[in-house]
Tab-separated table of C-alpha atoms in Angstrom:
chain	number	residue	atom	x	y	z
L	162	UNK	CA	88.504	-98.779	127.137
L	163	UNK	CA	86.565	-102.694	127.335
L	164	UNK	CA	88.839	-103.186	123.852
L	165	UNK	CA	92.392	-102.220	125.919
L	166	UNK	CA	90.666	-104.287	128.632
L	167	UNK	CA	90.193	-107.475	126.248
L	168	UNK	CA	93.061	-106.965	124.041
L	169	UNK	CA	95.292	-107.454	127.725
L	170	UNK	CA	94.126	-110.112	128.428
L	171	UNK	CA	94.363	-112.055	125.933
L	172	UNK	CA	98.265	-110.438	125.638
L	173	UNK	CA	98.019	-111.918	129.295
L	174	UNK	CA	96.686	-115.233	128.253
L	175	UNK	CA	99.470	-115.646	125.327
L	176	UNK	CA	102.021	-114.888	128.005
L	177	UNK	CA	101.252	-117.807	130.035
L	178	UNK	CA	100.812	-119.803	127.420
L	179	UNK	CA	104.134	-119.369	126.076
L	180	UNK	CA	105.303	-119.268	130.331
L	181	UNK	CA	103.968	-122.631	130.159
L	182	UNK	CA	104.994	-123.502	127.122
L	183	UNK	CA	108.038	-122.583	128.171
L	184	UNK	CA	108.546	-124.626	131.388
L	185	UNK	CA	106.500	-127.547	129.430
L	186	UNK	CA	109.638	-127.695	127.286
L	187	UNK	CA	112.216	-127.275	130.115
L	188	UNK	CA	110.762	-129.688	132.510
L	189	UNK	CA	110.695	-132.260	129.401
L	190	UNK	CA	114.441	-131.426	128.803
L	191	UNK	CA	115.375	-132.090	132.738
L	192	UNK	CA	113.572	-134.891	132.014
L	193	UNK	CA	115.522	-135.766	129.169
L	194	UNK	CA	119.017	-134.956	130.849
L	195	UNK	CA	117.886	-136.924	133.673
L	196	UNK	CA	117.459	-139.832	131.910
L	197	UNK	CA	120.540	-138.891	129.788
L	198	UNK	CA	122.119	-138.759	132.815
L	199	UNK	CA	121.343	-142.107	134.778
L	200	UNK	CA	121.835	-144.164	131.654
L	201	UNK	CA	124.723	-142.395	131.333
L	202	UNK	CA	125.853	-144.985	134.369
L	203	UNK	CA	124.595	-147.869	132.273
L	204	UNK	CA	126.397	-146.134	128.959
L	205	UNK	CA	129.954	-147.816	129.980
L	206	UNK	CA	131.575	-150.111	131.987
L	207	UNK	CA	135.150	-150.315	132.691
L	208	UNK	CA	136.779	-153.058	132.680
L	209	UNK	CA	141.033	-153.043	134.043
L	210	UNK	CA	143.415	-155.268	132.124
L	211	UNK	CA	147.178	-155.381	130.887
L	212	UNK	CA	148.202	-153.975	128.447
L	213	UNK	CA	151.486	-156.055	127.761
L	214	UNK	CA	150.920	-159.553	128.081
L	215	UNK	CA	150.197	-161.188	124.737
L	216	UNK	CA	147.099	-164.055	124.741
L	217	UNK	CA	145.686	-162.556	127.782
L	218	UNK	CA	145.619	-158.260	127.936
L	219	UNK	CA	147.427	-156.404	125.457
L	220	UNK	CA	146.602	-153.172	123.445
L	221	UNK	CA	147.946	-153.265	119.835
L	222	UNK	CA	149.699	-150.656	117.740
L	223	UNK	CA	146.312	-149.362	116.230
L	224	UNK	CA	144.262	-149.337	119.978
L	225	UNK	CA	142.327	-152.514	119.950
L	226	UNK	CA	142.787	-154.716	122.810
L	227	UNK	CA	142.874	-158.899	122.585
L	228	UNK	CA	144.118	-162.074	124.606
L	229	UNK	CA	141.746	-164.454	126.003
L	230	UNK	CA	141.412	-162.550	129.960
L	231	UNK	CA	139.894	-159.999	127.056
L	232	UNK	CA	137.514	-162.218	125.869
L	233	UNK	CA	136.058	-162.893	129.221
L	234	UNK	CA	135.714	-159.716	129.940
L	235	UNK	CA	133.667	-158.597	126.945
L	236	UNK	CA	132.060	-161.920	127.895
L	237	UNK	CA	130.960	-161.437	131.848
L	238	UNK	CA	130.048	-157.008	129.901
L	239	UNK	CA	127.763	-158.386	127.249
L	240	UNK	CA	125.986	-161.017	130.069
L	241	UNK	CA	125.379	-157.527	132.489
L	242	UNK	CA	123.977	-155.360	129.704
L	243	UNK	CA	126.697	-153.519	127.486
L	244	UNK	CA	128.386	-153.999	124.165
L	245	UNK	CA	131.107	-154.406	123.091
L	246	UNK	CA	131.235	-150.746	122.018
L	247	UNK	CA	130.149	-149.589	125.999
L	248	UNK	CA	133.459	-151.623	127.590
L	249	UNK	CA	136.881	-148.600	127.910
L	250	UNK	CA	139.976	-150.806	128.968
L	251	UNK	CA	142.209	-149.877	131.752
L	252	UNK	CA	145.755	-150.226	132.592
L	253	UNK	CA	145.746	-152.401	135.162
L	254	UNK	CA	148.823	-152.824	136.627
L	255	UNK	CA	149.462	-155.166	139.071
L	256	UNK	CA	150.840	-153.354	141.141
L	257	UNK	CA	147.465	-150.892	141.382
L	258	UNK	CA	144.596	-153.464	140.750
L	259	UNK	CA	143.241	-153.264	144.469
L	260	UNK	CA	143.274	-149.399	144.296
L	261	UNK	CA	141.464	-148.920	140.915
L	262	UNK	CA	138.691	-150.942	142.609
L	263	UNK	CA	138.086	-149.582	145.594
L	264	UNK	CA	138.832	-146.113	144.763
L	265	UNK	CA	135.911	-147.264	141.975
L	266	UNK	CA	138.283	-145.969	138.461
L	267	UNK	CA	137.197	-149.402	137.444
L	268	UNK	CA	133.940	-152.174	138.123
L	269	UNK	CA	135.829	-154.954	136.593
L	270	UNK	CA	139.695	-156.343	137.108
L	271	UNK	CA	140.134	-158.988	134.224
L	272	UNK	CA	143.998	-158.795	134.703
L	273	UNK	CA	146.377	-162.121	135.252
L	274	UNK	CA	144.939	-162.242	138.825
L	275	UNK	CA	145.426	-165.018	140.717
L	276	UNK	CA	142.581	-165.077	144.064
L	277	UNK	CA	144.187	-165.192	147.354
L	278	UNK	CA	143.489	-164.449	151.280
L	279	UNK	CA	146.270	-161.208	151.206
L	280	UNK	CA	143.993	-159.634	148.071
L	281	UNK	CA	140.890	-160.631	149.645
L	282	UNK	CA	140.430	-159.072	152.880
L	283	UNK	CA	141.097	-155.524	150.163
L	284	UNK	CA	138.279	-156.650	147.194
L	285	UNK	CA	135.786	-159.738	146.690
L	286	UNK	CA	136.788	-161.951	143.294
L	287	UNK	CA	134.744	-163.803	141.106
L	288	UNK	CA	135.489	-166.892	139.685
L	289	UNK	CA	138.846	-167.739	139.638
L	290	UNK	CA	137.832	-168.189	135.464
L	291	UNK	CA	141.349	-169.931	133.972
L	292	UNK	CA	144.218	-171.886	136.422
L	293	UNK	CA	147.624	-170.733	135.392
L	294	UNK	CA	150.379	-172.687	137.445
L	295	UNK	CA	154.801	-171.187	137.671
L	296	UNK	CA	156.771	-172.994	134.837
L	297	UNK	CA	159.795	-172.725	132.430
L	298	UNK	CA	160.483	-171.005	128.848
L	299	UNK	CA	163.126	-172.984	127.881
L	300	UNK	CA	164.357	-172.977	124.461
L	301	UNK	CA	163.247	-175.029	121.740
L	302	UNK	CA	165.819	-177.458	121.341
L	303	UNK	CA	166.856	-177.428	124.531
L	304	UNK	CA	166.667	-181.050	126.290
L	305	UNK	CA	168.839	-179.761	128.935
L	306	UNK	CA	165.539	-178.481	131.808
L	307	UNK	CA	162.900	-181.267	132.064
L	308	UNK	CA	162.744	-180.189	135.598
L	309	UNK	CA	163.066	-176.918	138.707
L	310	UNK	CA	166.641	-178.782	139.757
L	311	UNK	CA	168.294	-178.509	136.383
L	312	UNK	CA	168.097	-174.815	136.442
L	313	UNK	CA	170.604	-175.007	138.891
L	314	UNK	CA	174.345	-173.505	138.113
L	315	UNK	CA	171.978	-172.161	134.844
L	316	UNK	CA	170.364	-168.722	134.144
L	317	UNK	CA	167.156	-167.655	134.927
L	318	UNK	CA	165.174	-165.015	134.352
L	319	UNK	CA	162.712	-163.427	134.973
L	320	UNK	CA	160.873	-159.742	136.044
L	321	UNK	CA	161.844	-157.492	138.551
L	322	UNK	CA	160.538	-158.284	141.906
L	323	UNK	CA	159.140	-161.421	140.317
L	324	UNK	CA	158.110	-163.596	143.349
L	325	UNK	CA	158.076	-166.683	140.820
L	326	UNK	CA	161.661	-166.557	139.680
L	327	UNK	CA	162.561	-166.064	143.634
L	328	UNK	CA	159.604	-168.855	144.016
L	329	UNK	CA	162.115	-171.203	141.586
L	330	UNK	CA	165.641	-169.872	143.479
L	331	UNK	CA	164.458	-170.378	147.760
L	332	UNK	CA	162.592	-173.400	147.544
L	333	UNK	CA	163.623	-175.098	143.689
L	334	UNK	CA	166.874	-174.160	142.521
L	335	UNK	CA	169.726	-172.729	144.956
L	336	UNK	CA	172.138	-172.209	142.975
L	337	UNK	CA	170.386	-170.906	139.580
L	338	UNK	CA	171.790	-167.812	138.134
L	339	UNK	CA	169.053	-164.753	138.859
L	340	UNK	CA	168.913	-162.394	136.566
L	341	UNK	CA	166.280	-159.735	136.865
L	342	UNK	CA	165.298	-157.309	134.217
L	343	UNK	CA	162.657	-154.761	133.386
L	344	UNK	CA	160.151	-156.454	131.430
L	345	UNK	CA	159.700	-159.779	130.117
L	346	UNK	CA	160.761	-158.854	126.442
L	347	UNK	CA	163.810	-158.715	128.033
L	348	UNK	CA	164.460	-162.197	129.140
L	349	UNK	CA	162.705	-163.668	125.736
L	350	UNK	CA	165.194	-161.409	123.871
L	351	UNK	CA	168.239	-162.826	126.306
L	352	UNK	CA	166.474	-166.179	126.107
L	353	UNK	CA	166.599	-166.334	121.763
L	354	UNK	CA	170.011	-164.547	122.084
L	355	UNK	CA	171.193	-167.743	124.795
L	356	UNK	CA	172.995	-165.127	127.730
L	357	UNK	CA	169.245	-166.360	129.937
L	358	UNK	CA	168.283	-170.083	129.856
L	359	UNK	CA	164.456	-170.135	130.918
L	360	UNK	CA	162.091	-167.892	132.010
L	361	UNK	CA	159.368	-167.927	134.589
L	362	UNK	CA	156.497	-166.589	135.793
L	363	UNK	CA	152.445	-168.195	135.046
L	364	UNK	CA	152.200	-170.725	132.107
L	365	UNK	CA	149.548	-168.356	131.204
L	366	UNK	CA	151.918	-165.781	130.008
L	367	UNK	CA	154.499	-167.770	128.702
L	368	UNK	CA	151.984	-169.839	126.112
L	369	UNK	CA	151.269	-165.835	124.826
L	370	UNK	CA	154.423	-164.419	123.931
L	371	UNK	CA	155.332	-168.106	122.384
L	372	UNK	CA	152.320	-167.831	120.814
L	373	UNK	CA	153.016	-164.296	118.698
L	374	UNK	CA	154.085	-164.467	115.294
L	375	UNK	CA	157.615	-163.317	115.947
L	376	UNK	CA	158.056	-166.555	118.186
L	377	UNK	CA	156.787	-169.173	116.693
L	378	UNK	CA	158.673	-172.463	116.787
L	379	UNK	CA	161.541	-170.468	119.861
L	380	UNK	CA	160.477	-171.579	122.409
L	381	UNK	CA	158.820	-174.175	124.162
L	382	UNK	CA	157.000	-174.426	127.677
L	383	UNK	CA	158.405	-176.682	129.863
L	384	UNK	CA	155.533	-178.177	130.995
L	385	UNK	CA	156.297	-178.035	135.105
L	386	UNK	CA	153.501	-177.205	137.175
L	387	UNK	CA	155.477	-175.705	140.101
L	388	UNK	CA	152.038	-173.561	141.817
L	389	UNK	CA	148.896	-172.710	141.020
L	390	UNK	CA	147.598	-169.886	140.079
L	391	UNK	CA	143.486	-169.604	139.977
L	392	UNK	CA	142.929	-166.680	138.305
L	393	UNK	CA	139.792	-164.633	139.433
L	394	UNK	CA	137.638	-160.831	138.186
L	395	UNK	CA	138.420	-158.154	141.097
L	396	UNK	CA	135.274	-156.171	142.390
L	397	UNK	CA	134.385	-154.357	145.009
L	398	UNK	CA	134.241	-155.536	148.416
L	399	UNK	CA	130.590	-156.362	149.664
L	400	UNK	CA	129.355	-156.260	146.113
L	401	UNK	CA	127.324	-159.024	146.563
L	402	UNK	CA	125.386	-158.622	143.647
L	403	UNK	CA	127.364	-158.167	140.888
L	404	UNK	CA	129.497	-160.878	141.957
L	405	UNK	CA	126.071	-163.333	141.846
L	406	UNK	CA	125.232	-161.836	137.566
L	407	UNK	CA	130.003	-162.301	137.079
L	408	UNK	CA	129.970	-165.660	138.139
L	409	UNK	CA	126.363	-166.127	136.653
L	410	UNK	CA	128.386	-165.198	132.808
L	411	UNK	CA	131.576	-167.384	133.998
L	412	UNK	CA	129.751	-170.890	133.986
L	413	UNK	CA	127.541	-169.164	131.293
L	414	UNK	CA	130.653	-168.244	129.197
L	415	UNK	CA	132.178	-172.537	129.832
L	416	UNK	CA	128.754	-174.019	129.332
L	417	UNK	CA	128.594	-172.248	125.513
L	418	UNK	CA	131.670	-173.330	124.451
L	419	UNK	CA	133.023	-169.841	124.441
L	420	UNK	CA	135.486	-170.585	126.959
L	421	UNK	CA	137.631	-172.812	125.091
L	422	UNK	CA	137.128	-171.852	122.305
L	423	UNK	CA	139.075	-168.498	123.555
L	424	UNK	CA	141.779	-170.277	125.368
L	425	UNK	CA	142.298	-172.346	122.362
L	426	UNK	CA	142.829	-169.086	119.913
L	427	UNK	CA	144.381	-166.757	122.686
L	428	UNK	CA	146.591	-169.900	124.062
L	429	UNK	CA	146.585	-173.052	120.668
L	430	UNK	CA	149.651	-171.967	118.401
L	431	UNK	CA	152.295	-172.036	121.567
L	432	UNK	CA	150.480	-175.933	121.685
L	433	UNK	CA	149.884	-174.894	125.922
L	434	UNK	CA	147.095	-177.973	127.663
L	435	UNK	CA	144.966	-175.509	129.885
L	436	UNK	CA	144.199	-177.025	132.736
L	437	UNK	CA	139.848	-177.631	131.614
L	438	UNK	CA	137.362	-174.800	133.096
L	439	UNK	CA	138.090	-173.924	137.348
L	440	UNK	CA	134.716	-174.543	139.706
L	441	UNK	CA	133.781	-171.354	140.464
L	442	UNK	CA	134.639	-171.015	144.444
L	443	UNK	CA	133.963	-167.350	145.731
L	444	UNK	CA	131.350	-165.890	146.888
L	445	UNK	CA	129.438	-169.859	147.018
């Protein structure tokens, strides 16, 4: 009987040991999973960019991303602790930028996002990191358009619903023949085959298209500053900590020369003369 009790005790001890080990393993795994789960939040950062703007935000046929906004986003993400392979770029069409931020679909939006009071009622901005101006793109050999008023009686192209085109027509050249196409590419085709005389939008966007390999030498910017367009980085309203960190990253990008290199790389081929980096005004 004593033998039986001893054996039973040993068996119970073994079971308890196994149970303890199992519990310990389970606890370790839970801890590991929690760590992984907690780390997952830092695993990647989702940033909204344009997918269809050469020189600024473009998704290339091989699935990569290129442009000034992409370079800015990548630099800022690095300063926030994310490597390039931890960045997920999400398409941010103009009409959806505020929703993407408010819904938490993206952490930041870096997508030719002009800072204005209407948008600031819904989101906060860091920056600005670039100052663009509305301009005209014309054929390289065209000398007839040197000021906005020259567009009177001329065919002016922009994308459907563009505020840029309406700005020209209502304020500067009321007799311009406005042609609205679905996209900038159609306007460029029209400009090349002379079915339109000029294309208008932000000069940075125009420079990006003009700098494309297939367009080199075909077009030129008129060099007019028809409006001010300070580009900012959109983020969730009230996130002052993130705003401060992004502003610090933008300042560092300018100070270490990376900002100027990005400008030259993305806009240089179009002979676009970008303004110096603007002073940061948001959050200060």
